[in-house]
Amino acid sequence: MVNNRGIFPILLVFVVVAAAGGGLLSRDRLERQQQQYKQHTEMLEISYRAAIHTYKIATDIYLRDTIRQSEVLSLFARGWRSDEAGKVELRRQLYNRLQGSYQNLWQYRLRQLHFHLPDGESFLRFHQPQRFGDKLFGVRPSVRIANTEKRAVIGFEAGRIIDGFRYVVPLEYQGQHIGSVETSIPFKSLQGAMTEYASEREYQFLVSADLVQERLFPDFRSVYAPSPF
């Protein structure tokens, strides 16, 4: 006969040891998962920063070589003090002056060129030249900061037509603040640049519907589709 009183402590020890072993395995698996998540996040950040830096360099070169020229700045500077008829003519001249260089921006993945007056009024959108005159301070914090704090702003922001990763810089002419200008890239362009740095990964972008719907022109709200997630 087996002494049942001797079996219980042995089974108890076995169960405790097995449970402890399972706990160690679970902890080890969790630590490995956390390490993988950390590596993934670090790679994501490196790819993102590298892509944004490349875009910033391209924008800086364009601003230096094209926008910050006296002919361009003098045209734009007059827009702030002109009446509506004067703005129409200055807008036409500025568009004609920069149209060729704007087309060249596409090779750098830059998709927008947008001038804003010091009070936040949209002066000229090269991607939608027929839309102008709307006030942007209330819907575009980057434009407000660039014109009130006189400093460059870079980062993601939803706009009146589409969202993008934007670079907004204040402009001066003869020592006077005359407004701001921006370039931007859509996520698809940023996605392509990030894939070049880490081709084995896929990148998707989700944005809150509440964030974009309240800012978009009504006829551009159909550009977005609900996420399946």
Short mmCIF file of C-alpha atoms in Angstrom, two decimals:
data_model
loop_
_atom_site.label_atom_id
_atom_site.label_comp_id
_atom_site.label_asym_id
_atom_site.label_seq_id
_atom_site.Cartn_x
_atom_site.Cartn_y
_atom_site.Cartn_z
CA MET A 1 0.00 0.00 0.00
CA VAL A 2 1.12 3.51 -0.69
CA ASN A 3 1.34 6.05 2.03
CA ASN A 4 -1.00 8.78 0.74
CA ARG A 5 0.24 11.15 3.38
CA GLY A 6 3.67 11.08 1.77
CA ILE A 7 2.37 11.71 -1.75
CA PHE A 8 0.71 15.10 -1.10
CA PRO A 9 3.88 17.02 -0.14
CA ILE A 10 5.71 15.57 -3.15
CA LEU A 11 2.88 16.55 -5.52
CA LEU A 12 2.70 19.96 -3.92
CA VAL A 13 6.41 20.54 -4.45
CA PHE A 14 6.12 19.35 -8.06
CA VAL A 15 3.19 21.68 -8.75
CA VAL A 16 4.99 24.63 -7.14
CA VAL A 17 8.18 23.94 -9.09
CA ALA A 18 6.25 23.51 -12.35
CA ALA A 19 4.34 26.72 -11.76
CA ALA A 20 7.56 28.54 -10.97
CA GLY A 21 9.17 27.15 -14.10
CA GLY A 22 6.19 28.22 -16.19
CA GLY A 23 6.39 31.66 -14.65
CA LEU A 24 10.05 31.95 -15.59
CA LEU A 25 9.31 30.88 -19.16
CA SER A 26 6.46 33.39 -19.40
CA ARG A 27 8.65 36.14 -18.01
CA ASP A 28 11.44 35.28 -20.44
CA ARG A 29 9.00 35.29 -23.36
CA LEU A 30 7.57 38.62 -22.22
CA GLU A 31 11.05 40.12 -21.94
CA ARG A 32 11.91 38.94 -25.45
CA GLN A 33 8.68 40.46 -26.80
CA GLN A 34 9.40 43.72 -25.03
CA GLN A 35 12.91 43.77 -26.48
CA GLN A 36 11.52 43.18 -29.97
CA TYR A 37 9.00 45.99 -29.49
CA LYS A 38 11.78 48.29 -28.30
CA GLN A 39 13.95 47.47 -31.32
CA HIS A 40 11.00 47.99 -33.66
CA THR A 41 10.20 51.36 -32.08
CA GLU A 42 13.83 52.47 -32.27
CA MET A 43 14.03 51.50 -35.93
CA LEU A 44 10.77 53.34 -36.61
CA GLU A 45 12.10 56.47 -34.94
CA ILE A 46 15.43 56.29 -36.80
CA SER A 47 13.68 55.85 -40.16
CA TYR A 48 11.24 58.67 -39.43
CA ARG A 49 13.91 61.12 -38.29
CA ALA A 50 16.14 60.30 -41.25
CA ALA A 51 13.28 60.84 -43.71
CA ILE A 52 12.21 64.10 -42.07
CA HIS A 53 15.82 65.33 -42.02
CA THR A 54 16.20 64.62 -45.74
CA TYR A 55 13.00 66.55 -46.42
CA LYS A 56 14.18 69.48 -44.26
CA ILE A 57 17.48 69.69 -46.16
CA ALA A 58 15.64 69.79 -49.50
CA THR A 59 13.33 72.53 -48.19
CA ASP A 60 16.22 74.59 -46.81
CA ILE A 61 17.98 74.44 -50.18
CA TYR A 62 14.81 75.48 -52.02
CA LEU A 63 14.19 78.37 -49.63
CA ARG A 64 17.76 79.59 -49.94
CA ASP A 65 18.09 79.29 -53.70
CA THR A 66 14.56 80.20 -54.82
CA ILE A 67 12.27 81.78 -52.23
CA ARG A 68 14.70 84.07 -50.42
CA GLN A 69 15.55 86.01 -53.57
CA SER A 70 14.84 89.73 -53.68
CA GLU A 71 12.55 89.45 -56.72
CA VAL A 72 10.34 86.90 -54.97
CA LEU A 73 10.36 88.58 -51.55
CA SER A 74 9.59 92.02 -52.96
CA LEU A 75 6.54 90.65 -54.79
CA PHE A 76 5.23 88.88 -51.74
CA ALA A 77 5.97 91.83 -49.42
CA ARG A 78 3.63 94.07 -51.40
CA GLY A 79 0.75 91.65 -50.88
CA TRP A 80 0.38 92.57 -47.21
CA ARG A 81 -0.44 96.22 -47.98
CA SER A 82 -2.34 95.80 -51.26
CA ASP A 83 -6.07 95.93 -51.84
CA GLU A 84 -7.88 92.95 -53.34
CA ALA A 85 -7.22 94.00 -56.93
CA GLY A 86 -3.55 94.47 -56.14
CA LYS A 87 -3.37 91.05 -54.48
CA VAL A 88 -4.80 89.42 -57.59
CA GLU A 89 -2.04 90.87 -59.76
CA LEU A 90 0.73 90.11 -57.24
CA ARG A 91 -0.58 86.58 -56.84
CA ARG A 92 -0.45 86.10 -60.60
CA GLN A 93 3.10 87.43 -60.83
CA LEU A 94 4.32 85.31 -57.93
CA TYR A 95 2.70 82.21 -59.40
CA ASN A 96 4.30 82.79 -62.81
CA ARG A 97 7.66 83.52 -61.19
CA LEU A 98 7.74 80.28 -59.20
CA GLN A 99 5.67 77.84 -61.25
CA GLY A 100 8.70 76.24 -62.91
CA SER A 101 10.57 75.76 -59.64
CA TYR A 102 7.43 74.41 -58.01
CA GLN A 103 7.31 71.61 -60.56
CA ASN A 104 10.90 70.76 -59.69
CA LEU A 105 9.94 70.26 -56.04
CA TRP A 106 8.36 66.92 -56.91
CA GLN A 107 11.75 65.29 -57.40
CA TYR A 108 12.37 65.96 -53.68
CA ARG A 109 8.97 64.48 -52.69
CA LEU A 110 7.74 67.96 -51.77
CA ARG A 111 4.11 68.39 -52.84
CA GLN A 112 2.98 71.82 -51.65
CA LEU A 113 4.10 75.42 -51.72
CA HIS A 114 1.90 77.83 -49.80
CA PHE A 115 2.36 81.53 -48.93
CA HIS A 116 0.58 83.12 -45.94
CA LEU A 117 0.27 86.80 -45.03
CA PRO A 118 1.31 88.00 -41.52
CA ASP A 119 -2.28 87.82 -40.24
CA GLY A 120 -2.60 84.19 -41.34
CA GLU A 121 -4.51 84.86 -44.55
CA SER A 122 -3.82 82.32 -47.28
CA PHE A 123 -2.19 84.27 -50.10
CA LEU A 124 -1.23 81.61 -52.66
CA ARG A 125 -1.53 77.83 -52.72
CA PHE A 126 0.41 76.49 -55.67
CA HIS A 127 -1.44 73.17 -55.40
CA GLN A 128 -4.83 74.98 -55.40
CA PRO A 129 -4.22 78.53 -56.73
CA GLN A 130 -7.92 79.28 -57.02
CA ARG A 131 -8.36 78.97 -53.23
CA PHE A 132 -7.09 81.96 -51.26
CA GLY A 133 -8.18 84.53 -48.72
CA ASP A 134 -9.21 82.14 -45.93
CA LYS A 135 -7.85 82.82 -42.45
CA LEU A 136 -5.60 80.05 -41.14
CA PHE A 137 -4.63 80.94 -37.57
CA GLY A 138 -7.64 79.11 -36.14
CA VAL A 139 -7.01 75.85 -38.01
CA ARG A 140 -3.25 75.89 -38.64
CA PRO A 141 -1.22 76.38 -35.43
CA SER A 142 2.03 76.17 -37.41
CA VAL A 143 1.08 79.21 -39.49
CA ARG A 144 0.10 81.13 -36.36
CA ILE A 145 3.37 80.29 -34.59
CA ALA A 146 5.54 81.12 -37.61
CA ASN A 147 3.92 84.55 -37.93
CA THR A 148 3.54 85.52 -34.27
CA GLU A 149 6.69 83.98 -32.81
CA LYS A 150 8.75 84.41 -36.01
CA ARG A 151 10.23 80.91 -35.94
CA ALA A 152 10.18 77.85 -38.17
CA VAL A 153 7.74 75.04 -37.36
CA ILE A 154 8.17 71.48 -38.61
CA GLY A 155 5.93 68.45 -38.07
CA PHE A 156 2.65 66.80 -38.96
CA GLU A 157 -0.46 68.95 -39.26
CA ALA A 158 -3.91 68.58 -40.79
CA GLY A 159 -4.85 71.36 -43.21
CA ARG A 160 -7.81 72.72 -45.18
CA ILE A 161 -7.17 70.42 -48.16
CA ILE A 162 -5.05 67.52 -46.90
CA ASP A 163 -2.77 66.63 -44.03
CA GLY A 164 0.99 66.44 -44.33
CA PHE A 165 4.38 66.78 -42.72
CA ARG A 166 4.98 70.50 -42.98
CA TYR A 167 7.83 72.97 -42.79
CA VAL A 168 6.56 76.51 -42.18
CA VAL A 169 9.05 79.38 -42.01
CA PRO A 170 8.66 83.13 -41.48
CA LEU A 171 9.88 85.47 -44.23
CA GLU A 172 11.48 88.90 -44.00
CA TYR A 173 12.17 91.58 -46.56
CA GLN A 174 14.29 94.63 -45.79
CA GLY A 175 14.08 93.88 -42.09
CA GLN A 176 10.28 93.58 -42.02
CA HIS A 177 8.23 90.46 -41.37
CA ILE A 178 6.11 89.87 -44.50
CA GLY A 179 4.44 86.51 -43.77
CA SER A 180 5.41 82.86 -44.06
CA VAL A 181 5.81 80.10 -46.60
CA GLU A 182 5.49 76.34 -46.29
CA THR A 183 6.33 73.16 -48.08
CA SER A 184 4.90 69.80 -47.13
CA ILE A 185 5.03 66.13 -47.99
CA PRO A 186 2.14 63.64 -47.81
CA PHE A 187 2.53 60.42 -45.86
CA LYS A 188 3.00 58.44 -49.07
CA SER A 189 6.20 60.37 -49.79
CA LEU A 190 7.41 59.93 -46.22
CA GLN A 191 6.51 56.25 -46.42
CA GLY A 192 8.69 55.85 -49.50
CA ALA A 193 11.63 57.55 -47.82
CA MET A 194 11.27 55.45 -44.65
CA THR A 195 11.10 52.25 -46.69
CA GLU A 196 14.44 53.15 -48.26
CA TYR A 197 15.99 53.11 -44.79
CA ALA A 198 14.25 49.90 -43.68
CA SER A 199 12.92 48.03 -46.72
CA GLU A 200 11.83 44.98 -44.73
CA ARG A 201 9.18 46.96 -42.87
CA GLU A 202 5.79 48.35 -43.84
CA TYR A 203 4.43 51.66 -42.63
CA GLN A 204 0.83 52.82 -42.37
CA PHE A 205 -0.57 56.09 -41.09
CA LEU A 206 -3.74 56.61 -39.08
CA VAL A 207 -5.16 60.00 -38.14
CA SER A 208 -8.14 60.91 -36.01
CA ALA A 209 -11.23 61.69 -38.09
CA ASP A 210 -12.18 64.46 -35.65
CA LEU A 211 -8.81 66.11 -36.24
CA VAL A 212 -9.12 66.38 -40.02
CA GLN A 213 -12.85 66.67 -40.67
CA GLU A 214 -13.27 69.94 -38.80
CA ARG A 215 -10.43 71.60 -40.75
CA LEU A 216 -10.99 70.36 -44.30
CA PHE A 217 -12.82 72.28 -46.97
CA PRO A 218 -16.15 70.39 -47.31
CA ASP A 219 -15.41 69.20 -50.85
CA PHE A 220 -12.17 67.55 -49.72
CA ARG A 221 -13.62 65.42 -46.90
CA SER A 222 -14.18 62.52 -49.28
CA VAL A 223 -10.40 62.19 -49.71
CA TYR A 224 -10.29 60.21 -46.47
CA ALA A 225 -11.66 56.72 -45.87
CA PRO A 226 -12.51 55.01 -42.55
CA SER A 227 -9.78 52.77 -41.19
CA PRO A 228 -10.52 49.02 -40.98
CA PHE A 229 -8.88 48.94 -37.55
#
